CSV table of C-alpha atoms and ligand atoms in Angstrom, one decimal:
chain,number,residue,atom,x,y,z
A,75,MET,CA,147.3,-166.5,184.8
A,76,LEU,CA,146.6,-169.5,182.6
A,77,THR,CA,142.9,-169.9,183.6
A,78,PRO,CA,140.6,-167.2,185.0
A,79,ASN,CA,140.0,-169.1,188.2
A,80,LEU,CA,143.6,-168.6,189.3
A,81,THR,CA,144.6,-165.4,191.2
A,82,VAL,CA,147.3,-164.2,193.5
A,83,SER,CA,146.5,-163.1,197.1
A,84,PRO,CA,147.9,-159.9,198.6
A,85,ASP,CA,150.5,-162.0,200.4
A,86,GLY,CA,151.6,-163.5,197.1
A,87,HIS,CA,150.0,-166.9,197.4
A,88,LEU,CA,148.4,-168.7,194.4
A,89,MET,CA,144.6,-169.0,194.8
A,90,ILE,CA,142.3,-171.3,193.0
A,91,GLY,CA,138.5,-170.9,193.2
A,92,GLY,CA,139.0,-168.6,196.2
A,93,ALA,CA,141.2,-171.1,198.2
A,94,ASP,CA,144.8,-170.5,199.2
A,95,THR,CA,146.9,-173.2,197.7
A,96,VAL,CA,149.7,-172.8,200.2
A,97,ALA,CA,147.2,-173.4,203.1
A,98,LEU,CA,145.8,-176.4,201.2
A,99,ALA,CA,149.2,-177.9,200.9
A,100,LYS,CA,149.8,-177.4,204.6
A,101,THR,CA,146.5,-178.8,205.7
A,102,HIS,CA,146.2,-181.8,203.3
A,103,GLY,CA,149.9,-182.6,202.5
A,104,THR,CA,151.4,-183.0,199.1
A,105,PRO,CA,151.2,-184.2,196.4
A,106,LEU,CA,147.7,-182.9,196.3
A,107,TYR,CA,145.3,-182.6,193.4
A,108,VAL,CA,143.1,-179.6,193.7
A,109,MET,CA,139.9,-179.3,191.6
A,110,ASP,CA,137.8,-176.2,191.2
A,111,GLU,CA,134.1,-177.3,191.4
A,112,ASN,CA,132.6,-174.0,190.1
A,113,MET,CA,134.8,-174.2,187.0
A,114,ILE,CA,133.7,-177.8,186.3
A,115,ARG,CA,130.1,-176.8,186.7
A,116,GLU,CA,130.5,-173.8,184.5
A,117,ASN,CA,132.0,-176.0,181.8
A,118,CYS,CA,129.2,-178.5,182.0
A,119,ARG,CA,126.7,-175.7,181.7
A,120,GLY,CA,128.6,-174.2,178.8
A,121,TYR,CA,128.2,-177.4,176.8
A,122,GLY,CA,124.5,-177.8,177.8
A,123,ASN,CA,123.8,-174.2,176.8
A,124,VAL,CA,125.2,-174.7,173.3
A,125,ILE,CA,123.1,-177.8,172.7
A,126,ALA,CA,120.0,-175.9,174.0
A,127,GLU,CA,120.6,-172.8,171.9
A,128,GLU,CA,121.8,-174.4,168.6
A,129,TYR,CA,120.1,-177.8,168.6
A,130,GLY,CA,116.9,-177.4,170.6
A,131,GLY,CA,118.3,-179.4,173.5
A,132,ASN,CA,118.1,-182.6,171.4
A,133,GLY,CA,121.2,-184.1,172.8
A,134,LEU,CA,123.2,-185.4,175.7
A,135,ILE,CA,126.7,-184.5,176.9
A,136,CYS,CA,128.4,-187.5,178.4
A,137,PHE,CA,131.5,-186.6,180.5
A,138,ALA,CA,134.4,-188.7,179.3
A,139,SER,CA,135.3,-190.1,182.7
A,140,LYS,CA,138.6,-191.5,181.4
A,141,ALA,CA,139.8,-187.9,182.0
A,142,LEU,CA,138.9,-188.1,185.7
A,143,SER,CA,136.9,-190.9,187.3
A,144,CYS,CA,135.9,-190.7,190.9
A,145,LYS,CA,132.5,-190.8,192.6
A,146,GLU,CA,132.2,-187.1,193.3
A,147,LEU,CA,132.9,-186.2,189.7
A,148,TYR,CA,130.0,-188.4,188.5
A,149,ARG,CA,127.8,-186.7,191.1
A,150,ILE,CA,128.7,-183.3,190.0
A,151,VAL,CA,128.3,-183.9,186.3
A,152,ASP,CA,125.0,-185.8,186.9
A,153,SER,CA,123.6,-182.9,188.9
A,154,GLU,CA,124.5,-180.6,185.9
A,155,GLY,CA,122.4,-182.8,183.6
A,156,LEU,CA,125.3,-184.7,182.0
A,157,GLY,CA,125.7,-188.4,181.5
A,158,ALA,CA,129.0,-190.3,181.5
A,159,ASP,CA,131.2,-192.0,179.0
A,160,VAL,CA,132.9,-195.1,180.6
A,161,VAL,CA,135.4,-197.3,179.0
A,162,SER,CA,135.9,-200.1,181.4
A,163,GLY,CA,134.1,-202.1,184.1
A,164,GLY,CA,135.9,-200.1,186.7
A,165,GLU,CA,134.7,-196.8,185.4
A,166,LEU,CA,131.2,-198.2,185.0
A,167,TYR,CA,131.3,-199.5,188.6
A,168,THR,CA,132.4,-196.2,189.9
A,169,ALA,CA,129.7,-194.3,188.0
A,170,LEU,CA,126.9,-196.6,189.2
A,171,LYS,CA,128.2,-196.5,192.8
A,172,ALA,CA,128.0,-192.7,192.6
A,173,GLY,CA,124.4,-192.9,191.5
A,174,MET,CA,124.8,-192.0,187.9
A,175,PRO,CA,121.6,-193.3,186.2
A,176,ALA,CA,122.5,-196.2,183.9
A,177,GLU,CA,120.5,-194.8,181.0
A,178,LYS,CA,122.8,-191.7,180.9
A,179,ILE,CA,125.9,-193.9,180.5
A,180,VAL,CA,127.7,-194.7,177.3
A,181,MET,CA,129.9,-197.8,177.5
A,182,HIS,CA,133.0,-197.8,175.3
A,183,GLY,CA,135.9,-200.2,174.8
A,184,ASN,CA,137.6,-201.8,171.8
A,185,SER,CA,138.2,-205.0,173.7
A,186,LYS,CA,135.4,-205.4,176.2
A,187,THR,CA,135.3,-208.6,178.1
A,188,ASN,CA,132.1,-210.7,178.6
A,189,THR,CA,132.1,-209.6,182.2
A,190,GLU,CA,132.0,-206.0,181.2
A,191,LEU,CA,129.3,-206.5,178.6
A,192,GLN,CA,127.3,-208.5,181.1
A,193,MET,CA,127.6,-205.6,183.6
A,194,ALA,CA,126.4,-203.1,181.0
A,195,VAL,CA,123.4,-205.3,180.0
A,196,THR,CA,122.5,-206.1,183.6
A,197,HIS,CA,122.5,-202.5,184.7
A,198,GLY,CA,120.7,-201.3,181.6
A,199,VAL,CA,123.4,-198.9,180.3
A,200,GLY,CA,121.8,-196.5,177.9
A,201,ARG,CA,124.2,-197.1,175.0
A,202,ILE,CA,126.9,-199.6,174.3
A,203,VAL,CA,129.3,-198.5,171.6
A,204,CYS,CA,130.3,-201.6,169.7
A,205,ASP,CA,133.8,-201.7,168.2
A,206,ASN,CA,134.1,-204.9,166.2
A,207,LEU,CA,132.2,-207.9,164.8
A,208,PRO,CA,133.1,-210.5,167.5
A,209,GLU,CA,131.8,-208.0,170.1
A,210,LEU,CA,128.4,-207.8,168.4
A,211,GLU,CA,128.2,-211.6,168.4
A,212,ARG,CA,129.0,-211.9,172.1
A,213,LEU,CA,126.8,-209.0,173.1
A,214,ASP,CA,123.8,-210.4,171.2
A,215,ARG,CA,124.2,-213.7,173.1
A,216,ILE,CA,124.6,-212.0,176.5
A,217,ALA,CA,121.5,-209.8,175.8
A,218,GLU,CA,119.5,-212.9,174.8
A,219,LYS,CA,120.5,-214.8,177.9
A,220,SER,CA,119.6,-211.8,180.1
A,221,GLY,CA,116.3,-211.4,178.3
A,222,ARG,CA,117.2,-207.8,177.3
A,223,ILE,CA,117.5,-205.8,174.1
A,224,ALA,CA,120.8,-203.9,174.2
A,225,ASN,CA,120.9,-200.4,172.7
A,226,ILE,CA,124.0,-200.0,170.7
A,227,MET,CA,126.0,-197.6,168.5
A,228,LEU,CA,128.8,-198.5,166.2
A,229,ARG,CA,132.2,-196.9,166.4
A,230,ILE,CA,133.2,-195.6,163.0
A,231,LYS,CA,136.6,-194.4,161.8
A,232,PRO,CA,135.6,-191.4,159.7
A,233,GLY,CA,139.0,-191.2,158.1
A,234,ILE,CA,140.0,-187.8,159.6
A,235,ASP,CA,143.4,-187.3,161.1
A,236,ALA,CA,143.0,-184.2,163.2
A,237,HIS,CA,146.5,-184.2,164.7
A,238,THR,CA,148.4,-183.0,161.7
A,239,HIS,CA,148.8,-179.2,161.1
A,240,ASP,CA,146.3,-179.3,158.2
A,241,PHE,CA,144.1,-182.2,159.1
A,242,VAL,CA,143.9,-184.8,156.4
A,243,LYS,CA,141.1,-187.2,155.4
A,244,THR,CA,143.1,-190.4,155.0
A,245,GLY,CA,145.5,-192.4,157.0
A,246,GLN,CA,143.3,-193.2,159.9
A,247,ILE,CA,142.5,-196.7,158.8
A,248,ASP,CA,145.5,-197.7,161.0
A,249,SER,CA,143.7,-197.4,164.3
A,250,LYS,CA,142.6,-200.1,166.7
A,251,PHE,CA,139.2,-198.4,167.2
A,252,GLY,CA,136.1,-199.1,165.2
A,253,PHE,CA,135.1,-199.8,161.7
A,254,ALA,CA,136.7,-198.1,158.7
A,255,LEU,CA,134.5,-196.1,156.3
A,256,GLU,CA,136.8,-196.2,153.3
A,257,THR,CA,137.0,-199.9,153.0
A,258,GLY,CA,133.3,-200.7,153.2
A,259,GLU,CA,133.9,-202.3,156.6
A,260,ALA,CA,131.6,-199.8,158.3
A,261,MET,CA,128.7,-200.5,156.0
A,262,ALA,CA,129.1,-204.2,156.4
A,263,ALA,CA,129.1,-203.7,160.2
A,264,VAL,CA,125.9,-201.7,160.0
A,265,LYS,CA,124.2,-204.4,158.0
A,266,ALA,CA,125.4,-207.1,160.4
A,267,ALA,CA,124.4,-205.1,163.5
A,268,SER,CA,120.9,-204.4,162.2
A,269,LEU,CA,120.2,-208.1,161.9
A,270,TYR,CA,120.9,-209.3,165.5
A,271,PRO,CA,117.6,-209.9,167.2
A,272,ASN,CA,118.8,-208.8,170.7
A,273,LEU,CA,120.6,-205.6,169.6
A,274,HIS,CA,118.9,-202.3,168.8
A,275,LEU,CA,121.2,-200.2,166.6
A,276,LEU,CA,120.5,-196.5,167.5
A,277,GLY,CA,123.2,-194.8,165.6
A,278,LEU,CA,126.9,-194.2,165.0
A,279,HIS,CA,129.8,-192.9,167.0
A,280,CYS,CA,133.1,-191.4,166.0
A,281,HIS,CA,136.0,-189.7,167.9
A,282,ILE,CA,138.7,-188.0,165.9
A,283,GLY,CA,141.2,-187.4,168.7
A,284,SER,CA,142.1,-185.4,171.7
A,285,GLN,CA,143.5,-182.0,172.5
A,286,ILE,CA,142.4,-180.7,169.1
A,287,LEU,CA,142.7,-176.9,168.9
A,288,ASP,CA,140.6,-176.1,165.8
A,289,THR,CA,137.0,-176.4,164.7
A,290,GLU,CA,137.3,-177.6,161.2
A,291,PRO,CA,138.2,-181.3,161.7
A,292,PHE,CA,135.2,-181.6,164.0
A,293,ALA,CA,132.8,-180.0,161.5
A,294,GLU,CA,134.2,-182.3,158.8
A,295,ALA,CA,133.5,-185.3,161.0
A,296,GLY,CA,129.9,-184.2,161.5
A,297,ARG,CA,129.5,-183.9,157.7
A,298,VAL,CA,131.1,-187.3,156.9
A,299,MET,CA,129.0,-189.1,159.5
A,300,VAL,CA,125.7,-187.6,158.3
A,301,GLN,CA,126.7,-188.5,154.7
A,302,PHE,CA,127.3,-192.0,155.8
A,303,MET,CA,123.9,-192.1,157.7
A,304,ASP,CA,122.3,-191.0,154.5
A,305,LYS,CA,124.1,-193.7,152.5
A,306,ILE,CA,122.9,-196.3,155.0
A,307,ARG,CA,119.3,-195.1,154.5
A,308,ASP,CA,119.7,-195.4,150.7
A,309,GLU,CA,121.3,-198.8,150.8
A,310,ILE,CA,119.3,-200.7,153.4
A,311,GLY,CA,116.4,-198.4,154.2
A,312,LEU,CA,117.5,-197.9,157.8
A,313,THR,CA,117.2,-194.3,159.3
A,314,LEU,CA,119.5,-194.1,162.3
A,315,THR,CA,118.3,-191.7,165.0
A,316,GLU,CA,121.5,-190.9,167.0
A,317,LEU,CA,124.9,-189.6,166.3
A,318,ASN,CA,127.7,-189.5,168.9
A,319,LEU,CA,130.6,-187.2,167.9
A,320,GLY,CA,133.0,-188.1,170.7
A,321,GLY,CA,135.2,-185.7,172.6
A,322,GLY,CA,138.4,-183.9,171.8
A,323,PRO,CA,138.3,-180.1,172.3
A,324,GLY,CA,141.7,-178.9,173.5
A,325,ILE,CA,142.7,-176.7,176.5
A,326,ARG,CA,145.4,-174.2,177.4
A,327,TYR,CA,148.4,-176.0,179.0
A,328,THR,CA,150.9,-173.2,178.4
A,329,GLU,CA,150.7,-169.5,177.8
A,330,GLU,CA,151.4,-170.1,174.1
A,331,ASP,CA,148.4,-172.4,173.6
A,332,ASP,CA,145.4,-170.8,171.9
A,333,PRO,CA,142.7,-173.5,171.5
A,334,LYS,CA,139.3,-172.6,170.1
A,335,PRO,CA,136.8,-172.4,173.0
A,336,PHE,CA,134.7,-175.6,173.2
A,337,GLY,CA,131.5,-173.6,172.7
A,338,GLU,CA,132.8,-172.5,169.3
A,339,ILE,CA,133.7,-176.1,168.4
A,340,VAL,CA,130.3,-177.5,169.4
A,341,ARG,CA,128.6,-174.7,167.5
A,342,ALA,CA,130.6,-175.5,164.4
A,343,ILE,CA,129.8,-179.3,164.6
A,344,LEU,CA,126.1,-178.6,165.1
A,345,ALA,CA,126.0,-176.2,162.2
A,346,ALA,CA,127.7,-178.8,160.0
A,347,VAL,CA,125.3,-181.6,161.1
A,348,LYS,CA,122.2,-179.4,160.6
A,349,GLU,CA,123.4,-178.3,157.2
A,350,SER,CA,124.2,-181.8,156.1
A,351,CYS,CA,120.9,-183.1,157.3
A,352,GLU,CA,119.0,-180.4,155.5
A,353,ARG,CA,120.9,-181.1,152.3
A,354,ALA,CA,120.2,-184.8,152.4
A,355,ASP,CA,116.7,-184.3,153.8
A,356,TYR,CA,117.7,-186.5,156.7
A,357,PRO,CA,115.9,-186.2,160.1
A,358,LYS,CA,118.2,-184.4,162.6
A,359,PRO,CA,119.6,-187.1,164.9
A,360,PHE,CA,119.8,-187.0,168.7
A,361,ILE,CA,123.4,-185.8,169.3
A,362,LEU,CA,125.9,-187.0,171.9
A,363,PHE,CA,129.2,-185.5,172.8
A,364,GLU,CA,131.9,-186.9,175.1
A,365,PRO,CA,134.1,-184.2,176.3
A,366,GLY,CA,136.6,-185.0,179.1
A,367,ARG,CA,139.7,-182.7,179.1
A,368,SER,CA,137.8,-179.5,178.3
A,369,ILE,CA,135.5,-180.0,181.4
A,370,VAL,CA,138.1,-180.9,184.0
A,371,GLY,CA,141.6,-180.2,182.6
A,372,GLY,CA,141.8,-176.4,183.3
A,373,ALA,CA,139.9,-176.8,186.6
A,374,GLY,CA,142.7,-178.7,188.3
A,375,LEU,CA,146.2,-178.2,189.6
A,376,THR,CA,148.7,-180.3,191.5
A,377,LEU,CA,150.6,-179.1,194.5
A,378,TYR,CA,154.0,-180.5,195.4
A,379,THR,CA,156.8,-179.7,198.0
A,380,VAL,CA,160.3,-179.0,196.8
A,381,MET,CA,162.6,-181.6,198.4
A,382,ALA,CA,165.9,-180.6,196.8
A,383,LYS,CA,167.4,-178.5,194.1
A,384,LYS,CA,170.4,-179.6,192.0
A,385,VAL,CA,172.3,-177.0,189.9
A,386,ILE,CA,174.4,-178.8,187.2
A,387,PRO,CA,176.5,-175.9,185.9
A,388,ASN,CA,176.0,-175.1,182.3
A,389,ILE,CA,173.6,-178.0,181.9
A,390,ARG,CA,170.4,-177.6,183.9
A,391,THR,CA,168.8,-177.0,187.3
A,392,TYR,CA,166.7,-179.7,188.7
A,393,VAL,CA,163.9,-178.9,191.1
A,394,LEU,CA,163.0,-182.2,192.8
A,395,ILE,CA,159.5,-182.7,194.2
A,396,ASP,CA,157.7,-185.2,196.3
A,397,GLY,CA,155.6,-186.6,193.4
A,398,GLY,CA,156.1,-187.0,189.6
A,399,MET,CA,155.3,-189.6,187.0
A,400,CYS,CA,153.2,-191.6,189.5
A,401,ASP,CA,150.7,-188.8,189.8
A,402,ASN,CA,151.3,-187.2,186.4
A,403,PRO,CA,152.8,-189.5,183.7
A,404,ARG,CA,152.1,-187.1,180.8
A,405,TYR,CA,155.5,-185.7,180.3
A,406,ALA,CA,157.1,-189.1,180.6
A,407,LEU,CA,154.6,-190.5,178.1
A,408,TYR,CA,154.0,-187.6,175.6
A,409,HIS,CA,156.4,-184.8,176.5
A,410,SER,CA,153.3,-182.8,177.3
A,411,ARG,CA,154.0,-179.2,178.4
A,412,TYR,CA,152.9,-177.6,181.6
A,413,GLU,CA,153.2,-174.3,183.4
A,414,ALA,CA,154.4,-174.3,187.0
A,415,VAL,CA,154.4,-171.6,189.7
A,416,ILE,CA,155.8,-171.5,193.2
A,417,ALA,CA,152.6,-171.1,195.1
A,418,ASN,CA,154.1,-169.2,198.0
A,419,LYS,CA,156.0,-166.8,195.6
A,420,ALA,CA,153.3,-166.4,193.0
A,421,ALA,CA,153.6,-162.6,192.8
A,422,GLU,CA,157.4,-162.9,192.0
A,423,PRO,CA,158.6,-163.1,188.4
A,424,ARG,CA,159.6,-166.5,187.1
A,425,THR,CA,163.3,-165.8,186.4
A,426,GLU,CA,164.8,-169.3,186.5
A,427,THR,CA,164.5,-172.1,183.9
A,428,VAL,CA,164.3,-175.5,185.5
A,429,THR,CA,163.6,-179.1,185.0
A,430,ILE,CA,161.1,-180.4,187.5
A,431,GLY,CA,162.0,-184.0,188.5
A,432,GLY,CA,160.0,-186.6,190.4
A,433,GLN,CA,160.7,-189.2,193.0
A,434,CYS,CA,160.7,-192.3,190.9
A,435,CYS,CA,163.8,-194.4,190.2
A,436,GLU,CA,163.7,-193.4,186.6
A,437,SER,CA,165.5,-190.6,184.7
A,438,GLY,CA,162.5,-189.9,182.6
A,439,ASP,CA,160.4,-189.1,185.6
A,440,LEU,CA,160.0,-185.4,184.9
A,441,ILE,CA,157.1,-183.0,185.0
A,442,GLY,CA,158.8,-180.9,182.4
A,443,GLU,CA,162.0,-179.4,181.1
A,444,ASP,CA,162.9,-175.8,180.3
A,445,MET,CA,160.1,-174.5,182.6
A,446,PRO,CA,160.2,-170.9,183.8
A,447,LEU,CA,159.9,-170.8,187.6
A,448,GLN,CA,160.4,-168.5,190.5
A,449,THR,CA,163.6,-169.2,192.5
A,450,ALA,CA,162.9,-172.5,194.2
A,451,GLU,CA,164.0,-173.3,197.7
A,452,CYS,CA,163.5,-176.5,199.8
A,453,GLY,CA,160.1,-176.5,201.4
A,454,ASP,CA,158.5,-174.3,198.7
A,455,THR,CA,155.1,-175.4,197.3
A,456,VAL,CA,155.1,-175.9,193.6
A,457,ALA,CA,151.8,-175.8,191.7
A,458,VAL,CA,151.7,-177.5,188.3
A,459,LEU,CA,148.7,-176.0,186.4
A,460,ALA,CA,145.9,-177.6,184.2
A,461,THR,CA,146.4,-181.1,185.6
A,462,GLY,CA,142.7,-181.8,186.1
A,463,ALA,CA,142.5,-184.3,183.2
A,464,TYR,CA,144.4,-187.5,182.6
A,465,ASN,CA,146.6,-187.1,185.7
A,466,TYR,CA,144.8,-188.8,188.6
A,467,SER,CA,143.1,-191.1,186.1
A,468,MET,CA,146.5,-192.2,184.8
A,469,ALA,CA,148.3,-192.4,188.1
A,470,SER,CA,150.3,-195.5,188.9
A,471,HIS,CA,151.8,-197.2,192.0
A,472,TYR,CA,155.3,-197.4,190.5
A,473,ASN,CA,157.9,-197.8,193.2
A,474,ARG,CA,154.9,-198.5,195.4
A,475,ASN,CA,154.0,-194.8,195.8
A,476,PRO,CA,150.5,-194.4,197.2
A,477,ASN,CA,148.1,-192.3,195.2
A,478,ALA,CA,147.7,-188.7,196.1
A,479,GLU,CA,144.7,-187.0,197.8
A,480,MET,CA,142.3,-184.9,195.8
A,481,VAL,CA,140.4,-182.0,197.2
A,482,MET,CA,137.4,-180.2,195.6
A,483,VAL,CA,137.4,-176.4,196.2
A,484,ARG,CA,134.1,-174.5,196.1
A,485,ASP,CA,133.9,-170.8,197.0
A,486,GLY,CA,137.1,-171.0,198.9
A,487,GLU,CA,136.2,-174.1,200.9
A,488,ALA,CA,138.0,-177.4,200.2
A,489,ARG,CA,136.7,-180.9,200.9
A,490,THR,CA,138.5,-184.2,200.3
A,491,VAL,CA,137.0,-186.2,197.5
A,492,ILE,CA,139.7,-188.9,197.2
A,493,ARG,CA,141.6,-189.6,200.3
A,494,ARG,CA,145.3,-190.2,200.3
A,495,GLU,CA,146.3,-193.8,200.0
A,496,THR,CA,148.2,-195.4,202.9
A,497,TYR,CA,150.9,-198.0,202.8
A,498,GLU,CA,148.2,-200.5,204.0
A,499,ASP,CA,146.2,-199.6,200.9
A,500,ILE,CA,149.3,-200.4,198.8
A,501,ILE,CA,149.6,-203.9,200.1
A,502,ARG,CA,145.9,-204.7,200.3
A,503,CYS,CA,145.9,-207.2,197.5
A,504,ASP,CA,149.3,-208.9,198.4
A,505,ILE,CA,148.9,-212.4,199.8
B,972,LIG,N1,135.4,-190.3,173.7
B,972,LIG,C1,136.3,-191.2,173.3
B,972,LIG,C2,135.7,-192.4,172.5
B,972,LIG,C3,137.6,-191.1,173.6
B,972,LIG,O1,138.5,-192.0,173.1
B,972,LIG,C4,138.1,-190.0,174.3
B,972,LIG,C5,139.5,-189.8,174.6
B,972,LIG,C6,137.1,-189.0,174.7
B,972,LIG,C7,135.8,-189.2,174.4
B,972,LIG,C8,137.5,-187.8,175.5
B,972,LIG,O2,138.4,-187.0,174.8
B,972,LIG,P1,138.7,-185.5,175.4
B,972,LIG,O3,137.5,-184.7,175.3
B,972,LIG,O4,139.2,-185.7,176.8
B,972,LIG,O5,139.8,-185.1,174.5
B,972,LIG,N2,145.7,-189.8,177.9
B,972,LIG,C9,145.7,-188.8,176.8
B,972,LIG,C10,144.4,-188.6,176.3
B,972,LIG,C11,143.7,-189.8,175.7
B,972,LIG,C12,142.3,-189.6,175.2
B,972,LIG,C13,141.7,-190.8,174.8
B,972,LIG,N3,140.4,-190.7,174.4
B,972,LIG,C14,146.3,-187.5,177.4
B,972,LIG,O6,146.7,-187.5,178.5
B,972,LIG,O7,146.4,-186.6,176.7
């Protein structure tokens, strides 16, 4: 199976975290997001352990809640010692409502509104990652009016494109996020930020991309950022104390995927940071990471019911389900690949090749094409694997479909953590 928490019961049912997915679909209905709490907790601890072992615990892991934002997730990661990365007022609101301590929150956004900045300042968010000069200006004024000093980091584009086969160190100037290193923009921003009386510049942030399978681009980002911190010290005499290296470690979506385990990636980054600091005689900064996908992605799956099957001779076979791009838009958006299993036939071989189609009035509403699957019949339960990240968080109400329910499974027991939306929920803002 794709992840170690998935097994098959003696009666051929797909099990996740000790719970029978066929029974879950029957009790809770479909589409149903199922998350494995133990796996989420193990991943949180895995990150924490590496920081403890390799860096004396001098860091904070902030779960990138854009991957999955709901109150229970913030409670779980908080209880494992993690903080949260939020990128909107909505994520910040959810985190605070769940009881996540504000000082463990990192606030992102390349286009934050004054309302969002005010919220961050009022609640005393630990770090606001500033993206552009007008934001610095606005935040300084907001902090002044509130009688606060805002702790900030600056988002830097380190010039690393990690999404090519052999990563390259140019070409990332064309990004809407942050200040470019190569052009001198980043140095100018550091100088500007250090002069605002109501802002306290703690350090720098970079994020080189997502679903990255290898260690080297991350290690290179660590080296580039420490070199830049050293240059800042040389030029303006400012020693920054914090470095946030973003998120990005990839996960297994298909049997062919072979990502480096996140532990290896974090070890490589920390080694690069330590080495660069020693070489420059720079004090080792407090380190932050913001993993999202690698904490929740593999811990989730989505259950659907087969509503119909259409065999188009010599062309393709459609298996049509009671969900689709509304609960998982990733194939429609990125042609992302997934594995699917018929949960009630999980012990049988996957002998058919199908296209899984959703309910939306849109031909591109697919979960995937050319997917191996057991022989599907109406009423079967289909499980799409590794949907824990960027599925619920990217869900939409297209065609006025209500959002699906989410259950958290722990040691075989399931509890609802996001209830299924009703049609009343769908019209609640209509006048
Ligand atoms: N920090 C920052 C500043 C980010 O922009 C992101 C992701 C993360 C952390 C977390 O990255 P992760 O560890 O999850 O790779 N919707 C896309 C993914 C977009 C990721 C955007 N930023 C998808 O479904 O693949």
